[in-house]
Amino acid sequence: MANPTRKDVWKHFGEPTDQVGSANDPRTTEEHGVRWNEKWIYRGEAGEAVDRVVLWNRYDLLGVFRVSPDGEATPESLPE
């Protein structure tokens, strides 16, 4: 999927469980080697462990990461 939009990502993964920051938040944070200002968090069925995070800078998708139980993050591609 070339240059996926927020709508594309929402449609593919569904509504995030939690969100940190926003598209208009000027503060940035670095995580997984990416500098972002909005993070969508997807939790597992029990609602505690983080399964996936999606990082944004304003409206640009920076990365999707699958998070293992030990906290290791692996980049994940969106389908074409």
mmCIF file with all atom_site columns, N, CA and C in Angstrom:
data_model
loop_
_atom_site.group_PDB
_atom_site.id
_atom_site.type_symbol
_atom_site.label_atom_id
_atom_site.label_alt_id
_atom_site.label_comp_id
_atom_site.label_asym_id
_atom_site.label_entity_id
_atom_site.label_seq_id
_atom_site.pdbx_PDB_ins_code
_atom_site.Cartn_x
_atom_site.Cartn_y
_atom_site.Cartn_z
_atom_site.occupancy
_atom_site.B_iso_or_equiv
_atom_site.pdbx_formal_charge
_atom_site.auth_seq_id
_atom_site.auth_comp_id
_atom_site.auth_asym_id
_atom_site.auth_atom_id
_atom_site.pdbx_PDB_model_num
ATOM 1   N N  . MET A 1 1  ? 0.863   -1.168  0.000  1.00 0.00 ? 1  MET A N  1
ATOM 2   C CA . MET A 1 1  ? 0.000   0.000   0.000  1.00 0.00 ? 1  MET A CA 1
ATOM 3   C C  . MET A 1 1  ? 0.907   1.229   0.000  1.00 0.00 ? 1  MET A C  1
ATOM 4   N N  . ALA A 1 2  ? 0.952   1.944   -1.089 1.00 0.00 ? 2  ALA A N  1
ATOM 5   C CA . ALA A 1 2  ? 1.812   3.127   -1.205 1.00 0.00 ? 2  ALA A CA 1
ATOM 6   C C  . ALA A 1 2  ? 1.176   4.306   -0.472 1.00 0.00 ? 2  ALA A C  1
ATOM 7   N N  . ASN A 1 3  ? 1.947   4.913   0.412  1.00 0.00 ? 3  ASN A N  1
ATOM 8   C CA . ASN A 1 3  ? 1.487   6.078   1.174  1.00 0.00 ? 3  ASN A CA 1
ATOM 9   C C  . ASN A 1 3  ? 0.097   5.880   1.781  1.00 0.00 ? 3  ASN A C  1
ATOM 10  N N  . PRO A 1 4  ? -0.064  4.898   2.660  1.00 0.00 ? 4  PRO A N  1
ATOM 11  C CA . PRO A 1 4  ? -1.378  4.667   3.258  1.00 0.00 ? 4  PRO A CA 1
ATOM 12  C C  . PRO A 1 4  ? -1.826  5.861   4.099  1.00 0.00 ? 4  PRO A C  1
ATOM 13  N N  . THR A 1 5  ? -3.095  6.150   4.036  1.00 0.00 ? 5  THR A N  1
ATOM 14  C CA . THR A 1 5  ? -3.680  7.237   4.815  1.00 0.00 ? 5  THR A CA 1
ATOM 15  C C  . THR A 1 5  ? -4.124  6.709   6.176  1.00 0.00 ? 5  THR A C  1
ATOM 16  N N  . ARG A 1 6  ? -4.505  7.624   7.042  1.00 0.00 ? 6  ARG A N  1
ATOM 17  C CA . ARG A 1 6  ? -5.029  7.248   8.352  1.00 0.00 ? 6  ARG A CA 1
ATOM 18  C C  . ARG A 1 6  ? -6.266  6.376   8.176  1.00 0.00 ? 6  ARG A C  1
ATOM 19  N N  . LYS A 1 7  ? -7.092  6.725   7.202  1.00 0.00 ? 7  LYS A N  1
ATOM 20  C CA . LYS A 1 7  ? -8.308  5.965   6.916  1.00 0.00 ? 7  LYS A CA 1
ATOM 21  C C  . LYS A 1 7  ? -7.954  4.539   6.483  1.00 0.00 ? 7  LYS A C  1
ATOM 22  N N  . ASP A 1 8  ? -6.929  4.387   5.632  1.00 0.00 ? 8  ASP A N  1
ATOM 23  C CA . ASP A 1 8  ? -6.489  3.066   5.178  1.00 0.00 ? 8  ASP A CA 1
ATOM 24  C C  . ASP A 1 8  ? -6.052  2.194   6.360  1.00 0.00 ? 8  ASP A C  1
ATOM 25  N N  . VAL A 1 9  ? -5.251  2.773   7.242  1.00 0.00 ? 9  VAL A N  1
ATOM 26  C CA . VAL A 1 9  ? -4.723  2.030   8.384  1.00 0.00 ? 9  VAL A CA 1
ATOM 27  C C  . VAL A 1 9  ? -5.862  1.664   9.337  1.00 0.00 ? 9  VAL A C  1
ATOM 28  N N  . TRP A 1 10 ? -6.767  2.601   9.578  1.00 0.00 ? 10 TRP A N  1
ATOM 29  C CA . TRP A 1 10 ? -7.921  2.364   10.456 1.00 0.00 ? 10 TRP A CA 1
ATOM 30  C C  . TRP A 1 10 ? -8.773  1.231   9.876  1.00 0.00 ? 10 TRP A C  1
ATOM 31  N N  . LYS A 1 11 ? -8.979  1.273   8.564  1.00 0.00 ? 11 LYS A N  1
ATOM 32  C CA . LYS A 1 11 ? -9.788  0.239   7.900  1.00 0.00 ? 11 LYS A CA 1
ATOM 33  C C  . LYS A 1 11 ? -9.121  -1.132  8.020  1.00 0.00 ? 11 LYS A C  1
ATOM 34  N N  . HIS A 1 12 ? -7.801  -1.181  7.896  1.00 0.00 ? 12 HIS A N  1
ATOM 35  C CA . HIS A 1 12 ? -7.072  -2.457  7.933  1.00 0.00 ? 12 HIS A CA 1
ATOM 36  C C  . HIS A 1 12 ? -7.003  -3.043  9.350  1.00 0.00 ? 12 HIS A C  1
ATOM 37  N N  . PHE A 1 13 ? -6.645  -2.229  10.342 1.00 0.00 ? 13 PHE A N  1
ATOM 38  C CA . PHE A 1 13 ? -6.441  -2.725  11.699 1.00 0.00 ? 13 PHE A CA 1
ATOM 39  C C  . PHE A 1 13 ? -7.617  -2.477  12.634 1.00 0.00 ? 13 PHE A C  1
ATOM 40  N N  . GLY A 1 14 ? -8.515  -1.597  12.260 1.00 0.00 ? 14 GLY A N  1
ATOM 41  C CA . GLY A 1 14 ? -9.624  -1.245  13.138 1.00 0.00 ? 14 GLY A CA 1
ATOM 42  C C  . GLY A 1 14 ? -9.255  -0.111  14.070 1.00 0.00 ? 14 GLY A C  1
ATOM 43  N N  . GLU A 1 15 ? -10.153 0.185   14.974 1.00 0.00 ? 15 GLU A N  1
ATOM 44  C CA . GLU A 1 15 ? -9.949  1.269   15.933 1.00 0.00 ? 15 GLU A CA 1
ATOM 45  C C  . GLU A 1 15 ? -8.859  0.893   16.933 1.00 0.00 ? 15 GLU A C  1
ATOM 46  N N  . PRO A 1 16 ? -7.914  1.797   17.173 1.00 0.00 ? 16 PRO A N  1
ATOM 47  C CA . PRO A 1 16 ? -6.874  1.489   18.165 1.00 0.00 ? 16 PRO A CA 1
ATOM 48  C C  . PRO A 1 16 ? -7.470  1.406   19.569 1.00 0.00 ? 16 PRO A C  1
ATOM 49  N N  . THR A 1 17 ? -6.845  0.610   20.410 1.00 0.00 ? 17 THR A N  1
ATOM 50  C CA . THR A 1 17 ? -7.271  0.484   21.802 1.00 0.00 ? 17 THR A CA 1
ATOM 51  C C  . THR A 1 17 ? -6.971  1.774   22.560 1.00 0.00 ? 17 THR A C  1
ATOM 52  N N  . ASP A 1 18 ? -5.787  2.336   22.306 1.00 0.00 ? 18 ASP A N  1
ATOM 53  C CA . ASP A 1 18 ? -5.338  3.562   22.965 1.00 0.00 ? 18 ASP A CA 1
ATOM 54  C C  . ASP A 1 18 ? -4.634  4.448   21.943 1.00 0.00 ? 18 ASP A C  1
ATOM 55  N N  . GLN A 1 19 ? -4.480  5.709   22.320 1.00 0.00 ? 19 GLN A N  1
ATOM 56  C CA . GLN A 1 19 ? -3.769  6.654   21.463 1.00 0.00 ? 19 GLN A CA 1
ATOM 57  C C  . GLN A 1 19 ? -2.950  7.574   22.348 1.00 0.00 ? 19 GLN A C  1
ATOM 58  N N  . VAL A 1 20 ? -1.734  7.880   21.896 1.00 0.00 ? 20 VAL A N  1
ATOM 59  C CA . VAL A 1 20 ? -0.860  8.816   22.596 1.00 0.00 ? 20 VAL A CA 1
ATOM 60  C C  . VAL A 1 20 ? -0.555  9.934   21.608 1.00 0.00 ? 20 VAL A C  1
ATOM 61  N N  . GLY A 1 21 ? -0.732  11.185  22.034 1.00 0.00 ? 21 GLY A N  1
ATOM 62  C CA . GLY A 1 21 ? -0.487  12.323  21.158 1.00 0.00 ? 21 GLY A CA 1
ATOM 63  C C  . GLY A 1 21 ? -1.610  12.487  20.149 1.00 0.00 ? 21 GLY A C  1
ATOM 64  N N  . SER A 1 22 ? -1.382  13.398  19.192 1.00 0.00 ? 22 SER A N  1
ATOM 65  C CA . SER A 1 22 ? -2.375  13.644  18.139 1.00 0.00 ? 22 SER A CA 1
ATOM 66  C C  . SER A 1 22 ? -1.662  14.242  16.929 1.00 0.00 ? 22 SER A C  1
ATOM 67  N N  . ALA A 1 23 ? -2.380  14.288  15.821 1.00 0.00 ? 23 ALA A N  1
ATOM 68  C CA . ALA A 1 23 ? -1.809  14.818  14.578 1.00 0.00 ? 23 ALA A CA 1
ATOM 69  C C  . ALA A 1 23 ? -1.329  16.256  14.749 1.00 0.00 ? 23 ALA A C  1
ATOM 70  N N  . ASN A 1 24 ? -1.959  16.999  15.635 1.00 0.00 ? 24 ASN A N  1
ATOM 71  C CA . ASN A 1 24 ? -1.603  18.405  15.817 1.00 0.00 ? 24 ASN A CA 1
ATOM 72  C C  . ASN A 1 24 ? -0.714  18.670  17.032 1.00 0.00 ? 24 ASN A C  1
ATOM 73  N N  . ASP A 1 25 ? -0.280  17.624  17.697 1.00 0.00 ? 25 ASP A N  1
ATOM 74  C CA . ASP A 1 25 ? 0.576   17.773  18.867 1.00 0.00 ? 25 ASP A CA 1
ATOM 75  C C  . ASP A 1 25 ? 2.002   18.095  18.400 1.00 0.00 ? 25 ASP A C  1
ATOM 76  N N  . PRO A 1 26 ? 2.573   19.225  18.802 1.00 0.00 ? 26 PRO A N  1
ATOM 77  C CA . PRO A 1 26 ? 3.913   19.580  18.337 1.00 0.00 ? 26 PRO A CA 1
ATOM 78  C C  . PRO A 1 26 ? 5.022   18.773  19.008 1.00 0.00 ? 26 PRO A C  1
ATOM 79  N N  . ARG A 1 27 ? 4.737   18.118  20.134 1.00 0.00 ? 27 ARG A N  1
ATOM 80  C CA . ARG A 1 27 ? 5.760   17.340  20.845 1.00 0.00 ? 27 ARG A CA 1
ATOM 81  C C  . ARG A 1 27 ? 6.034   16.036  20.106 1.00 0.00 ? 27 ARG A C  1
ATOM 82  N N  . THR A 1 28 ? 7.290   15.660  20.032 1.00 0.00 ? 28 THR A N  1
ATOM 83  C CA . THR A 1 28 ? 7.644   14.399  19.390 1.00 0.00 ? 28 THR A CA 1
ATOM 84  C C  . THR A 1 28 ? 8.378   13.508  20.379 1.00 0.00 ? 28 THR A C  1
ATOM 85  N N  . THR A 1 29 ? 8.323   12.233  20.090 1.00 0.00 ? 29 THR A N  1
ATOM 86  C CA . THR A 1 29 ? 8.976   11.210  20.895 1.00 0.00 ? 29 THR A CA 1
ATOM 87  C C  . THR A 1 29 ? 9.689   10.261  19.941 1.00 0.00 ? 29 THR A C  1
ATOM 88  N N  . GLU A 1 30 ? 10.796  9.701   20.374 1.00 0.00 ? 30 GLU A N  1
ATOM 89  C CA . GLU A 1 30 ? 11.482  8.723   19.537 1.00 0.00 ? 30 GLU A CA 1
ATOM 90  C C  . GLU A 1 30 ? 11.281  7.335   20.123 1.00 0.00 ? 30 GLU A C  1
ATOM 91  N N  . GLU A 1 31 ? 10.892  6.417   19.260 1.00 0.00 ? 31 GLU A N  1
ATOM 92  C CA . GLU A 1 31 ? 10.651  5.035   19.658 1.00 0.00 ? 31 GLU A CA 1
ATOM 93  C C  . GLU A 1 31 ? 10.860  4.148   18.437 1.00 0.00 ? 31 GLU A C  1
ATOM 94  N N  . HIS A 1 32 ? 11.509  3.020   18.608 1.00 0.00 ? 32 HIS A N  1
ATOM 95  C CA . HIS A 1 32 ? 11.771  2.073   17.516 1.00 0.00 ? 32 HIS A CA 1
ATOM 96  C C  . HIS A 1 32 ? 12.530  2.740   16.364 1.00 0.00 ? 32 HIS A C  1
ATOM 97  N N  . GLY A 1 33 ? 13.358  3.736   16.693 1.00 0.00 ? 33 GLY A N  1
ATOM 98  C CA . GLY A 1 33 ? 14.148  4.430   15.684 1.00 0.00 ? 33 GLY A CA 1
ATOM 99  C C  . GLY A 1 33 ? 13.355  5.422   14.851 1.00 0.00 ? 33 GLY A C  1
ATOM 100 N N  . VAL A 1 34 ? 12.157  5.770   15.314 1.00 0.00 ? 34 VAL A N  1
ATOM 101 C CA . VAL A 1 34 ? 11.273  6.676   14.571 1.00 0.00 ? 34 VAL A CA 1
ATOM 102 C C  . VAL A 1 34 ? 10.858  7.826   15.472 1.00 0.00 ? 34 VAL A C  1
ATOM 103 N N  . ARG A 1 35 ? 10.861  9.043   14.938 1.00 0.00 ? 35 ARG A N  1
ATOM 104 C CA . ARG A 1 35 ? 10.429  10.224  15.694 1.00 0.00 ? 35 ARG A CA 1
ATOM 105 C C  . ARG A 1 35 ? 8.982   10.509  15.329 1.00 0.00 ? 35 ARG A C  1
ATOM 106 N N  . TRP A 1 36 ? 8.074   10.358  16.308 1.00 0.00 ? 36 TRP A N  1
ATOM 107 C CA . TRP A 1 36 ? 6.635   10.458  16.054 1.00 0.00 ? 36 TRP A CA 1
ATOM 108 C C  . TRP A 1 36 ? 5.965   11.446  17.003 1.00 0.00 ? 36 TRP A C  1
ATOM 109 N N  . ASN A 1 37 ? 4.737   11.880  16.617 1.00 0.00 ? 37 ASN A N  1
ATOM 110 C CA . ASN A 1 37 ? 3.951   12.723  17.511 1.00 0.00 ? 37 ASN A CA 1
ATOM 111 C C  . ASN A 1 37 ? 2.573   12.121  17.803 1.00 0.00 ? 37 ASN A C  1
ATOM 112 N N  . GLU A 1 38 ? 2.286   10.963  17.199 1.00 0.00 ? 38 GLU A N  1
ATOM 113 C CA . GLU A 1 38 ? 1.034   10.259  17.492 1.00 0.00 ? 38 GLU A CA 1
ATOM 114 C C  . GLU A 1 38 ? 1.284   8.760   17.373 1.00 0.00 ? 38 GLU A C  1
ATOM 115 N N  . LYS A 1 39 ? 0.783   8.031   18.383 1.00 0.00 ? 39 LYS A N  1
ATOM 116 C CA . LYS A 1 39 ? 0.952   6.576   18.392 1.00 0.00 ? 39 LYS A CA 1
ATOM 117 C C  . LYS A 1 39 ? -0.411  5.936   18.629 1.00 0.00 ? 39 LYS A C  1
ATOM 118 N N  . TRP A 1 40 ? -0.746  5.007   17.736 1.00 0.00 ? 40 TRP A N  1
ATOM 119 C CA . TRP A 1 40 ? -1.943  4.189   17.923 1.00 0.00 ? 40 TRP A CA 1
ATOM 120 C C  . TRP A 1 40 ? -1.483  2.881   18.538 1.00 0.00 ? 40 TRP A C  1
ATOM 121 N N  . ILE A 1 41 ? -2.155  2.457   19.583 1.00 0.00 ? 41 ILE A N  1
ATOM 122 C CA . ILE A 1 41 ? -1.796  1.244   20.304 1.00 0.00 ? 41 ILE A CA 1
ATOM 123 C C  . ILE A 1 41 ? -2.922  0.224   20.151 1.00 0.00 ? 41 ILE A C  1
ATOM 124 N N  . TYR A 1 42 ? -2.538  -0.986  19.780 1.00 0.00 ? 42 TYR A N  1
ATOM 125 C CA . TYR A 1 42 ? -3.482  -2.091  19.658 1.00 0.00 ? 42 TYR A CA 1
ATOM 126 C C  . TYR A 1 42 ? -3.097  -3.138  20.690 1.00 0.00 ? 42 TYR A C  1
ATOM 127 N N  . ARG A 1 43 ? -4.020  -3.433  21.590 1.00 0.00 ? 43 ARG A N  1
ATOM 128 C CA . ARG A 1 43 ? -3.763  -4.399  22.659 1.00 0.00 ? 43 ARG A CA 1
ATOM 129 C C  . ARG A 1 43 ? -4.367  -5.760  22.304 1.00 0.00 ? 43 ARG A C  1
ATOM 130 N N  . GLY A 1 44 ? -3.862  -6.797  22.946 1.00 0.00 ? 44 GLY A N  1
ATOM 131 C CA . GLY A 1 44 ? -4.355  -8.156  22.741 1.00 0.00 ? 44 GLY A CA 1
ATOM 132 C C  . GLY A 1 44 ? -5.739  -8.344  23.337 1.00 0.00 ? 44 GLY A C  1
ATOM 133 N N  . GLU A 1 45 ? -6.235  -9.550  23.227 1.00 0.00 ? 45 GLU A N  1
ATOM 134 C CA . GLU A 1 45 ? -7.583  -9.875  23.680 1.00 0.00 ? 45 GLU A CA 1
ATOM 135 C C  . GLU A 1 45 ? -7.813  -9.580  25.156 1.00 0.00 ? 45 GLU A C  1
ATOM 136 N N  . ALA A 1 46 ? -6.824  -9.820  25.990 1.00 0.00 ? 46 ALA A N  1
ATOM 137 C CA . ALA A 1 46 ? -6.972  -9.561  27.426 1.00 0.00 ? 46 ALA A CA 1
ATOM 138 C C  . ALA A 1 46 ? -6.931  -8.064  27.732 1.00 0.00 ? 46 ALA A C  1
ATOM 139 N N  . GLY A 1 47 ? -6.495  -7.258  26.747 1.00 0.00 ? 47 GLY A N  1
ATOM 140 C CA . GLY A 1 47 ? -6.479  -5.812  26.917 1.00 0.00 ? 47 GLY A CA 1
ATOM 141 C C  . GLY A 1 47 ? -5.283  -5.264  27.658 1.00 0.00 ? 47 GLY A C  1
ATOM 142 N N  . GLU A 1 48 ? -4.326  -6.112  27.996 1.00 0.00 ? 48 GLU A N  1
ATOM 143 C CA . GLU A 1 48 ? -3.173  -5.650  28.753 1.00 0.00 ? 48 GLU A CA 1
ATOM 144 C C  . GLU A 1 48 ? -1.917  -5.533  27.899 1.00 0.00 ? 48 GLU A C  1
ATOM 145 N N  . ALA A 1 49 ? -1.548  -6.596  27.223 1.00 0.00 ? 49 ALA A N  1
ATOM 146 C CA . ALA A 1 49 ? -0.318  -6.601  26.430 1.00 0.00 ? 49 ALA A CA 1
ATOM 147 C C  . ALA A 1 49 ? -0.510  -5.839  25.125 1.00 0.00 ? 49 ALA A C  1
ATOM 148 N N  . VAL A 1 50 ? 0.516   -5.096  24.736 1.00 0.00 ? 50 VAL A N  1
ATOM 149 C CA . VAL A 1 50 ? 0.497   -4.378  23.466 1.00 0.00 ? 50 VAL A CA 1
ATOM 150 C C  . VAL A 1 50 ? 0.896   -5.346  22.360 1.00 0.00 ? 50 VAL A C  1
ATOM 151 N N  . ASP A 1 51 ? 0.045   -5.478  21.341 1.00 0.00 ? 51 ASP A N  1
ATOM 152 C CA . ASP A 1 51 ? 0.333   -6.367  20.209 1.00 0.00 ? 51 ASP A CA 1
ATOM 153 C C  . ASP A 1 51 ? 0.946   -5.621  19.031 1.00 0.00 ? 51 ASP A C  1
ATOM 154 N N  . ARG A 1 52 ? 0.536   -4.366  18.847 1.00 0.00 ? 52 ARG A N  1
ATOM 155 C CA . ARG A 1 52 ? 0.970   -3.616  17.671 1.00 0.00 ? 52 ARG A CA 1
ATOM 156 C C  . ARG A 1 52 ? 0.914   -2.122  18.001 1.00 0.00 ? 52 ARG A C  1
ATOM 157 N N  . VAL A 1 53 ? 1.851   -1.359  17.407 1.00 0.00 ? 53 VAL A N  1
ATOM 158 C CA . VAL A 1 53 ? 1.784   0.096   17.478 1.00 0.00 ? 53 VAL A CA 1
ATOM 159 C C  . VAL A 1 53 ? 1.924   0.648   16.064 1.00 0.00 ? 53 VAL A C  1
ATOM 160 N N  . VAL A 1 54 ? 1.232   1.752   15.830 1.00 0.00 ? 54 VAL A N  1
ATOM 161 C CA . VAL A 1 54 ? 1.311   2.462   14.556 1.00 0.00 ? 54 VAL A CA 1
ATOM 162 C C  . VAL A 1 54 ? 1.774   3.877   14.892 1.00 0.00 ? 54 VAL A C  1
ATOM 163 N N  . LEU A 1 55 ? 2.864   4.295   14.258 1.00 0.00 ? 55 LEU A N  1
ATOM 164 C CA . LEU A 1 55 ? 3.454   5.602   14.558 1.00 0.00 ? 55 LEU A CA 1
ATOM 165 C C  . LEU A 1 55 ? 3.237   6.574   13.405 1.00 0.00 ? 55 LEU A C  1
ATOM 166 N N  . TRP A 1 56 ? 2.874   7.802   13.761 1.00 0.00 ? 56 TRP A N  1
ATOM 167 C CA . TRP A 1 56 ? 2.578   8.854   12.790 1.00 0.00 ? 56 TRP A CA 1
ATOM 168 C C  . TRP A 1 56 ? 3.372   10.105  13.116 1.00 0.00 ? 56 TRP A C  1
ATOM 169 N N  . ASN A 1 57 ? 3.646   10.898  12.104 1.00 0.00 ? 57 ASN A N  1
ATOM 170 C CA . ASN A 1 57 ? 4.087   12.274  12.279 1.00 0.00 ? 57 ASN A CA 1
ATOM 171 C C  . ASN A 1 57 ? 3.115   13.111  11.467 1.00 0.00 ? 57 ASN A C  1
ATOM 172 N N  . ARG A 1 58 ? 2.244   13.774  12.191 1.00 0.00 ? 58 ARG A N  1
ATOM 173 C CA . ARG A 1 58 ? 1.120   14.499  11.578 1.00 0.00 ? 58 ARG A CA 1
ATOM 174 C C  . ARG A 1 58 ? 0.279   13.498  10.793 1.00 0.00 ? 58 ARG A C  1
ATOM 175 N N  . TYR A 1 59 ? 0.211   13.590  9.491  1.00 0.00 ? 59 TYR A N  1
ATOM 176 C CA . TYR A 1 59 ? -0.621  12.665  8.713  1.00 0.00 ? 59 TYR A CA 1
ATOM 177 C C  . TYR A 1 59 ? 0.204   11.639  7.944  1.00 0.00 ? 59 TYR A C  1
ATOM 178 N N  . ASP A 1 60 ? 1.498   11.609  8.208  1.00 0.00 ? 60 ASP A N  1
ATOM 179 C CA . ASP A 1 60 ? 2.380   10.676  7.514  1.00 0.00 ? 60 ASP A CA 1
ATOM 180 C C  . ASP A 1 60 ? 2.613   9.430   8.367  1.00 0.00 ? 60 ASP A C  1
ATOM 181 N N  . LEU A 1 61 ? 2.339   8.267   7.785  1.00 0.00 ? 61 LEU A N  1
ATOM 182 C CA . LEU A 1 61 ? 2.596   7.012   8.457  1.00 0.00 ? 61 LEU A CA 1
ATOM 183 C C  . LEU A 1 61 ? 4.106   6.781   8.496  1.00 0.00 ? 61 LEU A C  1
ATOM 184 N N  . LEU A 1 62 ? 4.633   6.556   9.699  1.00 0.00 ? 62 LEU A N  1
ATOM 185 C CA . LEU A 1 62 ? 6.067   6.332   9.860  1.00 0.00 ? 62 LEU A CA 1
ATOM 186 C C  . LEU A 1 62 ? 6.398   4.859   10.004 1.00 0.00 ? 62 LEU A C  1
ATOM 187 N N  . GLY A 1 63 ? 5.477   4.092   10.564 1.00 0.00 ? 63 GLY A N  1
ATOM 188 C CA . GLY A 1 63 ? 5.744   2.673   10.721 1.00 0.00 ? 63 GLY A CA 1
ATOM 189 C C  . GLY A 1 63 ? 4.673   1.949   11.501 1.00 0.00 ? 63 GLY A C  1
ATOM 190 N N  . VAL A 1 64 ? 4.571   0.655   11.207 1.00 0.00 ? 64 VAL A N  1
ATOM 191 C CA . VAL A 1 64 ? 3.697   -0.257  11.930 1.00 0.00 ? 64 VAL A CA 1
ATOM 192 C C  . VAL A 1 64 ? 4.629   -1.303  12.535 1.00 0.00 ? 64 VAL A C  1
ATOM 193 N N  . PHE A 1 65 ? 4.492   -1.551  13.827 1.00 0.00 ? 65 PHE A N  1
ATOM 194 C CA . PHE A 1 65 ? 5.386   -2.471  14.521 1.00 0.00 ? 65 PHE A CA 1
ATOM 195 C C  . PHE A 1 65 ? 4.585   -3.493  15.304 1.00 0.00 ? 65 PHE A C  1
ATOM 196 N N  . ARG A 1 66 ? 4.909   -4.753  15.113 1.00 0.00 ? 66 ARG A N  1
ATOM 197 C CA . ARG A 1 66 ? 4.344   -5.849  15.882 1.00 0.00 ? 66 ARG A CA 1
ATOM 198 C C  . ARG A 1 66 ? 5.184   -5.949  17.143 1.00 0.00 ? 66 ARG A C  1
ATOM 199 N N  . VAL A 1 67 ? 4.559   -6.012  18.307 1.00 0.00 ? 67 VAL A N  1
ATOM 200 C CA . VAL A 1 67 ? 5.281   -6.026  19.574 1.00 0.00 ? 67 VAL A CA 1
ATOM 201 C C  . VAL A 1 67 ? 5.137   -7.409  20.207 1.00 0.00 ? 67 VAL A C  1
ATOM 202 N N  . SER A 1 68 ? 6.257   -8.044  20.501 1.00 0.00 ? 68 SER A N  1
ATOM 203 C CA . SER A 1 68 ? 6.247   -9.377  21.111 1.00 0.00 ? 68 SER A CA 1
ATOM 204 C C  . SER A 1 68 ? 6.045   -9.240  22.622 1.00 0.00 ? 68 SER A C  1
ATOM 205 N N  . PRO A 1 69 ? 5.722   -10.324 23.297 1.00 0.00 ? 69 PRO A N  1
ATOM 206 C CA . PRO A 1 69 ? 5.515   -10.271 24.758 1.00 0.00 ? 69 PRO A CA 1
ATOM 207 C C  . PRO A 1 69 ? 6.717   -9.730  25.530 1.00 0.00 ? 69 PRO A C  1
ATOM 208 N N  . ASP A 1 70 ? 7.936   -9.899  24.987 1.00 0.00 ? 70 ASP A N  1
ATOM 209 C CA . ASP A 1 70 ? 9.117   -9.379  25.682 1.00 0.00 ? 70 ASP A CA 1
ATOM 210 C C  . ASP A 1 70 ? 9.406   -7.915  25.340 1.00 0.00 ? 70 ASP A C  1
ATOM 211 N N  . GLY A 1 71 ? 8.533   -7.302  24.532 1.00 0.00 ? 71 GLY A N  1
ATOM 212 C CA . GLY A 1 71 ? 8.670   -5.880  24.193 1.00 0.00 ? 71 GLY A CA 1
ATOM 213 C C  . GLY A 1 71 ? 9.437   -5.601  22.931 1.00 0.00 ? 71 GLY A C  1
ATOM 214 N N  . GLU A 1 72 ? 9.958   -6.635  22.280 1.00 0.00 ? 72 GLU A N  1
ATOM 215 C CA . GLU A 1 72 ? 10.703  -6.435  21.030 1.00 0.00 ? 72 GLU A CA 1
ATOM 216 C C  . GLU A 1 72 ? 9.727   -6.060  19.924 1.00 0.00 ? 72 GLU A C  1
ATOM 217 N N  . ALA A 1 73 ? 10.072  -5.020  19.157 1.00 0.00 ? 73 ALA A N  1
ATOM 218 C CA . ALA A 1 73 ? 9.213   -4.531  18.080 1.00 0.00 ? 73 ALA A CA 1
ATOM 219 C C  . ALA A 1 73 ? 9.801   -4.921  16.719 1.00 0.00 ? 73 ALA A C  1
ATOM 220 N N  . THR A 1 74 ? 8.944   -5.456  15.866 1.00 0.00 ? 74 THR A N  1
ATOM 221 C CA . THR A 1 74 ? 9.345   -5.876  14.518 1.00 0.00 ? 74 THR A CA 1
ATOM 222 C C  . THR A 1 74 ? 8.513   -5.095  13.504 1.00 0.00 ? 74 THR A C  1
ATOM 223 N N  . PRO A 1 75 ? 9.182   -4.409  12.553 1.00 0.00 ? 75 PRO A N  1
ATOM 224 C CA . PRO A 1 75 ? 8.413   -3.672  11.543 1.00 0.00 ? 75 PRO A CA 1
ATOM 225 C C  . PRO A 1 75 ? 7.471   -4.624  10.777 1.00 0.00 ? 75 PRO A C  1
ATOM 226 N N  . GLU A 1 76 ? 6.310   -4.099  10.483 1.00 0.00 ? 76 GLU A N  1
ATOM 227 C CA . GLU A 1 76 ? 5.283   -4.882  9.792  1.00 0.00 ? 76 GLU A CA 1
ATOM 228 C C  . GLU A 1 76 ? 4.837   -4.080  8.574  1.00 0.00 ? 76 GLU A C  1
ATOM 229 N N  . SER A 1 77 ? 4.639   -4.780  7.466  1.00 0.00 ? 77 SER A N  1
ATOM 230 C CA . SER A 1 77 ? 4.180   -4.124  6.240  1.00 0.00 ? 77 SER A CA 1
ATOM 231 C C  . SER A 1 77 ? 2.667   -4.208  6.125  1.00 0.00 ? 77 SER A C  1
ATOM 232 N N  . LEU A 1 78 ? 2.097   -3.206  5.508  1.00 0.00 ? 78 LEU A N  1
ATOM 233 C CA . LEU A 1 78 ? 0.677   -3.247  5.187  1.00 0.00 ? 78 LEU A CA 1
ATOM 234 C C  . LEU A 1 78 ? 0.519   -3.947  3.852  1.00 0.00 ? 78 LEU A C  1
ATOM 235 N N  . PRO A 1 79 ? -0.582  -4.667  3.653  1.00 0.00 ? 79 PRO A N  1
ATOM 236 C CA . PRO A 1 79 ? -0.780  -5.335  2.353  1.00 0.00 ? 79 PRO A CA 1
ATOM 237 C C  . PRO A 1 79 ? -0.954  -4.323  1.231  1.00 0.00 ? 79 PRO A C  1
ATOM 238 N N  . GLU A 1 80 ? -0.592  -4.747  0.051  1.00 0.00 ? 80 GLU A N  1
ATOM 239 C CA . GLU A 1 80 ? -0.747  -3.868  -1.125 1.00 0.00 ? 80 GLU A CA 1
ATOM 240 C C  . GLU A 1 80 ? -2.160  -3.705  -1.427 1.00 0.00 ? 80 GLU A C  1
#
